[in-house]
Amino acid sequence: MTKPKVFITRRWTESVEAKLRELYDVTLNENDRPLTADEFKSALQNYDAVCPTVCDSFPAEVLSVENKRCKILGNFGVGYNHIDIEAAKANGLIVTNTPNVLTQSTADIAMTLLLMTARRGAEGDRLVRAKKWQGWCPTSMLSSNVTGATLGLIGFGRIGQAMARKAHHGFDMNIIYFNPSQVDEYVIQDLKAKRCETVAELLAQADFVSLHCPAGAKTKHLINAQTLKLMKSTAHLINTARGDIVDSQALIDALKTKQIAGAGLDVYENEPHIHDGFLELDNVQLLPHLGSATLETRTAMGEKVLANLAAYFAGETLPDKVC
Ligand code: DGY
């Protein structure tokens, strides 16, 4: 029997690539080079399944290419804002994603950034490496307490809740959250979490604001010049969700003028092209979209895509169907 033709846009972990080779007539991106829109179009025309990652853009213009062979986009990642879902539907394409398996590693990175920005971790590292450290002194590099502080989560789904658990049970933090839909009563009680009716209410109270909402028209530039003004001057912003949620220029201005104390970022508008303004600031911690970047998590994400493809080719219910 001929194997289905599958196109993988970037390198995946070794064990998952081995399974792909065994199960499918697979084309891997051996050089791990970012591909072009034309290469995506050609993949859609020549393969049964195309598996993009969160850094590959699939706008309507790509998805509507003529003479498509592809029927399913098995996305490697939980976020799918890089795929125009309406256009995928209009073009008869199924889209799947990889939820659950990256919850803990992404929440770990959010907590890492919270600790780094609170305690000036990257700045301290730069000081030592530059051989500028002049020794311990009672007033040097003073920072902010994490233990007992108030953490405000915008978006309180799987990753937001995992972050809240680490913060509350590990660091005794008070949890407040904003979430458009109701949250399980058990979760609220376990975390002694307080619901805020508006983002503004949360921003005014939180010592640390962590973003965990999806990207989209409703959340684009949710954090902007106006909303940043609502934060305490001692507060820190953490973004491990998507870059588009924050207006980069407004955040740079707020950090430069010390309108807020600091920020920890793992995601950016227009990745991987980071706004130069961030690079000049000491009070922002910058990570290169590391949220799910553990060997275990990336392998589990690949396994999720495999499970979705297997179900599709067997005509079974898809475990993680987006549309
Ligand atoms: C995702 O899966 O959406 C993450 O951002 C990848 O790290």
Coordinates of C-alpha atoms and ligand atoms in Angstrom, one line a residue:
M1 CA 0.0 0.0 0.0
T2 CA 1.4 3.5 -0.8
K3 CA 2.1 5.6 2.2
P4 CA 0.4 9.0 2.5
K5 CA 2.7 11.9 1.5
V6 CA 3.5 14.2 4.5
F7 CA 5.4 17.5 4.5
I8 CA 7.2 18.7 7.7
T9 CA 8.2 22.4 7.6
R10 CA 10.9 22.4 10.3
R11 CA 13.1 19.8 12.1
W12 CA 11.4 17.8 14.9
T13 CA 13.0 15.8 17.6
E14 CA 14.9 12.6 16.5
S15 CA 12.5 10.0 17.8
V16 CA 9.5 11.7 16.2
E17 CA 11.2 12.1 12.9
A18 CA 12.1 8.4 13.0
K19 CA 8.4 7.5 13.4
L20 CA 7.4 9.9 10.6
R21 CA 9.9 8.1 8.3
E22 CA 8.5 4.7 9.2
L23 CA 4.9 5.6 8.8
Y24 CA 4.8 8.1 5.9
D25 CA 6.4 9.1 2.6
V26 CA 7.7 12.1 4.5
T27 CA 9.7 15.1 3.3
L28 CA 11.7 16.7 6.2
N29 CA 13.3 20.1 6.2
E30 CA 16.8 18.7 6.6
N31 CA 18.4 22.2 6.9
D32 CA 15.8 23.5 9.2
R33 CA 15.5 26.6 7.1
P34 CA 12.4 28.9 7.3
L35 CA 10.4 28.2 4.2
T36 CA 8.8 30.7 1.8
A37 CA 5.1 31.2 1.0
D38 CA 5.7 29.7 -2.4
E39 CA 7.2 26.6 -0.8
F40 CA 4.1 26.3 1.4
K41 CA 1.9 26.6 -1.6
S42 CA 3.8 23.9 -3.4
A43 CA 3.6 21.6 -0.3
L44 CA -0.2 22.1 -0.3
Q45 CA -0.3 21.1 -3.9
N46 CA 1.9 18.0 -3.6
Y47 CA 1.3 16.4 -0.2
D48 CA -1.7 14.8 1.6
A49 CA -0.8 16.5 4.9
V50 CA 1.3 19.5 5.7
C51 CA 2.7 20.0 9.2
P52 CA 3.6 23.6 10.0
T53 CA 4.9 25.1 13.2
V54 CA 4.0 28.3 15.1
C55 CA 6.7 30.3 13.1
D56 CA 5.2 29.4 9.6
S57 CA 2.7 31.8 8.2
F58 CA -0.4 30.4 6.4
P59 CA -2.5 33.4 5.4
A60 CA -5.5 33.1 3.0
E61 CA -3.3 33.8 0.0
V62 CA -1.3 30.7 0.7
L63 CA -4.2 28.5 1.7
S64 CA -6.3 29.4 -1.4
V65 CA -3.6 28.1 -3.8
E66 CA -5.2 26.1 -6.7
N67 CA -5.0 22.4 -7.2
K68 CA -4.5 21.4 -3.6
R69 CA -3.8 17.8 -2.7
C70 CA -3.5 18.5 1.0
K71 CA -6.5 18.0 3.2
I72 CA -5.0 18.5 6.7
L73 CA -2.7 20.9 8.4
G74 CA -1.2 19.1 11.4
N75 CA 0.1 22.1 13.3
F76 CA 3.0 21.5 15.6
G77 CA 2.0 23.9 18.4
V78 CA -1.0 24.8 20.5
G79 CA -1.3 28.4 19.2
Y80 CA -2.6 28.7 15.6
N81 CA -2.8 32.4 15.0
H82 CA -0.3 31.9 12.2
I83 CA -3.0 30.1 10.2
D84 CA -6.0 31.9 8.9
I85 CA -8.6 29.5 10.2
E86 CA -11.5 31.0 8.3
A87 CA -9.5 30.7 5.1
A88 CA -8.6 27.1 6.0
K89 CA -12.3 26.3 6.5
A90 CA -13.2 28.0 3.2
N91 CA -10.6 25.9 1.4
G92 CA -11.8 22.6 3.0
L93 CA -8.7 22.1 5.1
I94 CA -8.8 20.5 8.5
V95 CA -6.5 22.0 11.2
T96 CA -5.3 20.3 14.3
N97 CA -3.0 21.5 17.1
T98 CA -1.1 20.2 20.2
P99 CA -2.8 21.2 23.5
N100 CA -2.0 20.0 27.0
V101 CA 1.5 18.6 26.5
L102 CA 3.2 22.1 26.7
T103 CA 1.2 23.5 29.6
Q104 CA 3.8 22.9 32.3
S105 CA 6.9 23.8 30.3
T106 CA 5.3 27.1 29.1
A107 CA 4.2 27.9 32.7
D108 CA 7.7 27.2 33.8
I109 CA 9.1 29.8 31.4
A110 CA 6.5 32.3 32.6
M111 CA 7.7 31.7 36.2
T112 CA 11.3 31.9 35.0
L113 CA 10.6 35.3 33.5
L114 CA 8.7 36.5 36.6
L115 CA 11.7 35.6 38.8
M116 CA 14.2 37.1 36.3
T117 CA 12.4 40.4 36.0
A118 CA 11.7 40.6 39.8
R119 CA 15.3 39.9 40.8
R120 CA 17.1 41.5 37.8
G121 CA 18.6 38.1 36.7
A122 CA 19.8 38.9 33.2
E123 CA 21.1 42.3 34.3
G124 CA 23.1 40.7 37.1
D125 CA 24.5 38.1 34.6
R126 CA 25.6 40.9 32.2
L127 CA 27.3 42.8 35.1
V128 CA 29.3 39.7 36.1
R129 CA 30.3 38.8 32.5
A130 CA 31.4 42.4 31.9
K131 CA 33.7 42.2 34.9
K132 CA 31.9 45.2 36.3
W133 CA 30.7 43.7 39.6
Q134 CA 32.4 45.4 42.5
G135 CA 31.3 43.0 45.2
W136 CA 28.4 42.7 47.6
C137 CA 27.0 45.9 48.9
P138 CA 23.7 46.6 51.0
T139 CA 22.2 48.8 48.3
S140 CA 23.4 47.3 45.0
M141 CA 20.9 45.8 42.5
L142 CA 17.9 46.0 44.8
S143 CA 14.9 44.3 43.4
S144 CA 11.4 43.2 44.3
N145 CA 10.0 40.4 46.5
V146 CA 8.2 37.6 44.7
T147 CA 7.0 35.7 47.7
G148 CA 3.7 37.1 48.9
A149 CA 3.2 39.5 46.0
T150 CA 0.1 39.6 43.9
L151 CA 0.1 37.9 40.5
G152 CA -2.6 39.0 38.0
L153 CA -3.3 36.5 35.1
I154 CA -5.0 37.8 32.0
G155 CA -6.4 34.5 30.5
F156 CA -6.9 31.8 33.0
G157 CA -7.0 28.6 30.9
R158 CA -4.6 25.6 31.2
I159 CA -1.3 27.6 31.1
G160 CA -2.5 30.5 33.2
Q161 CA -3.8 28.1 35.9
A162 CA -0.5 26.1 35.8
M163 CA 1.4 29.3 36.3
A164 CA -0.9 30.3 39.2
R165 CA -0.4 26.9 40.9
K166 CA 3.4 27.3 40.8
A167 CA 3.1 30.9 42.0
H168 CA 0.6 30.3 44.8
H169 CA 1.8 26.9 46.2
G170 CA 5.5 27.6 45.5
F171 CA 5.8 31.3 46.3
D172 CA 2.8 32.0 48.4
M173 CA 1.6 34.6 45.8
N174 CA -1.9 36.0 45.9
I175 CA -3.7 35.2 42.6
I176 CA -6.1 37.5 40.8
Y177 CA -7.3 36.8 37.2
F178 CA -9.4 38.1 34.3
N179 CA -11.0 35.5 32.1
P180 CA -14.0 36.0 29.8
S181 CA -15.5 32.6 30.7
Q182 CA -16.3 30.9 34.0
V183 CA -13.5 29.0 35.8
D184 CA -13.9 25.7 37.6
E185 CA -14.8 26.4 41.3
Y186 CA -12.3 23.8 42.5
V187 CA -9.4 25.7 40.8
I188 CA -10.6 29.0 42.3
Q189 CA -10.7 27.5 45.8
D190 CA -7.4 25.7 45.5
L191 CA -5.7 28.9 44.5
K192 CA -7.8 31.3 46.6
A193 CA -8.1 33.1 43.3
K194 CA -10.0 36.3 43.0
R195 CA -11.8 37.2 39.8
C196 CA -11.4 40.7 38.3
E197 CA -14.4 41.9 36.3
T198 CA -12.2 43.9 33.9
V199 CA -8.6 44.0 32.7
A200 CA -8.3 47.5 34.2
E201 CA -9.2 46.2 37.7
L202 CA -6.5 43.6 37.4
L203 CA -3.8 45.9 36.2
A204 CA -4.4 48.3 39.0
Q205 CA -3.9 45.6 41.7
A206 CA -1.2 43.3 40.4
D207 CA 2.5 43.4 41.3
F208 CA 3.1 41.0 38.3
V209 CA 0.9 40.8 35.3
S210 CA 1.2 37.6 33.2
L211 CA -0.5 37.2 29.8
H212 CA -2.1 33.9 29.0
C213 CA -4.8 34.8 26.6
P214 CA -5.0 33.8 22.9
A215 CA -3.9 36.1 20.2
G216 CA -6.5 37.5 17.8
A217 CA -8.5 40.6 16.9
K218 CA -9.9 40.9 20.4
T219 CA -6.6 40.8 22.2
K220 CA -4.3 42.7 19.7
H221 CA -2.5 45.4 21.6
L222 CA -4.5 44.7 24.8
I223 CA -1.5 46.0 26.6
N224 CA -0.9 49.5 25.1
A225 CA 0.0 53.0 26.2
Q226 CA -3.4 53.5 27.9
T227 CA -3.5 50.1 29.7
L228 CA 0.2 50.3 30.8
K229 CA -0.7 53.5 32.6
L230 CA -3.1 51.5 34.8
M231 CA -0.3 49.4 36.2
K232 CA 1.6 50.1 39.4
S233 CA 5.0 51.8 38.8
T234 CA 6.5 48.9 40.8
A235 CA 4.8 46.3 38.6
H236 CA 6.2 43.9 36.0
L237 CA 4.7 42.5 32.8
I238 CA 5.3 38.9 31.7
N239 CA 4.4 37.7 28.2
T240 CA 4.7 34.1 27.2
A241 CA 1.5 34.1 25.1
R242 CA 1.9 36.0 21.8
G243 CA 3.7 39.1 20.8
D244 CA 0.7 40.8 19.2
I245 CA -1.0 41.2 22.6
V246 CA 1.5 43.9 23.5
D247 CA 2.2 47.1 21.7
S248 CA 6.0 46.9 21.6
Q249 CA 6.6 50.6 21.3
A250 CA 4.2 51.5 24.1
L251 CA 6.0 48.9 26.4
I252 CA 9.4 50.2 25.4
D253 CA 8.3 53.7 26.4
A254 CA 6.8 52.6 29.7
L255 CA 10.0 50.7 30.6
K256 CA 12.2 53.6 29.5
T257 CA 10.4 56.2 31.6
K258 CA 10.0 53.7 34.5
Q259 CA 6.3 53.9 34.3
I260 CA 6.4 50.2 35.1
A261 CA 9.4 48.5 36.8
G262 CA 10.2 45.7 34.4
A263 CA 9.1 43.1 31.9
G264 CA 9.9 39.5 30.9
L265 CA 9.2 38.5 27.3
D266 CA 9.3 35.2 25.5
V267 CA 7.3 36.3 22.5
Y268 CA 7.3 39.3 20.2
E269 CA 5.5 41.1 17.4
N270 CA 7.0 40.1 14.1
E271 CA 9.2 37.3 15.5
P272 CA 12.2 36.8 15.2
H273 CA 12.7 40.5 14.5
I274 CA 12.8 42.0 17.9
H275 CA 12.2 45.8 18.2
D276 CA 15.6 47.4 18.7
G277 CA 14.2 49.5 21.6
F278 CA 14.1 46.5 23.8
L279 CA 17.8 45.7 23.3
E280 CA 18.8 49.0 24.9
L281 CA 16.9 48.5 28.1
D282 CA 18.2 46.8 31.3
N283 CA 14.8 46.3 32.8
V284 CA 13.5 43.9 30.2
Q285 CA 14.4 40.2 30.2
L286 CA 14.4 38.7 26.7
L287 CA 14.0 35.0 25.8
P288 CA 13.8 33.5 22.3
H289 CA 10.3 31.9 22.4
L290 CA 11.4 29.1 24.7
G291 CA 8.0 28.3 26.2
S292 CA 7.7 24.7 25.0
A293 CA 11.4 24.2 24.4
T294 CA 12.3 21.1 26.4
L295 CA 13.2 17.8 24.7
E296 CA 10.3 16.1 26.5
T297 CA 7.7 18.7 25.5
R298 CA 8.8 19.0 21.9
T299 CA 8.8 15.3 21.5
A300 CA 5.3 15.1 23.1
M301 CA 4.1 17.8 20.7
G302 CA 5.4 15.8 17.8
E303 CA 3.6 12.7 19.1
K304 CA 0.4 14.7 19.3
V305 CA 0.8 15.6 15.6
L306 CA 1.4 11.9 14.8
A307 CA -1.8 11.0 16.7
N308 CA -3.8 13.5 14.7
L309 CA -2.4 12.3 11.4
A310 CA -2.9 8.7 12.3
A311 CA -6.6 9.4 13.2
Y312 CA -7.1 11.4 10.0
F313 CA -5.6 8.7 7.7
A314 CA -7.6 6.0 9.6
G315 CA -10.8 8.0 9.2
E316 CA -11.2 8.3 13.0
T317 CA -12.2 11.2 15.2
L318 CA -9.3 13.7 15.4
P319 CA -8.0 14.2 19.0
D320 CA -7.2 17.9 18.6
K321 CA -9.3 19.3 15.8
V322 CA -9.3 23.1 15.6
C323 CA -11.5 23.2 12.5
Ligands
DGY1 C1 2.7 27.1 21.0 O1 2.6 25.9 20.8 O2 1.8 27.8 20.6 C2 3.9 27.7 21.6 O3 4.0 29.0 21.5 C3 5.2 27.0 21.1 O4 6.2 27.2 22.1

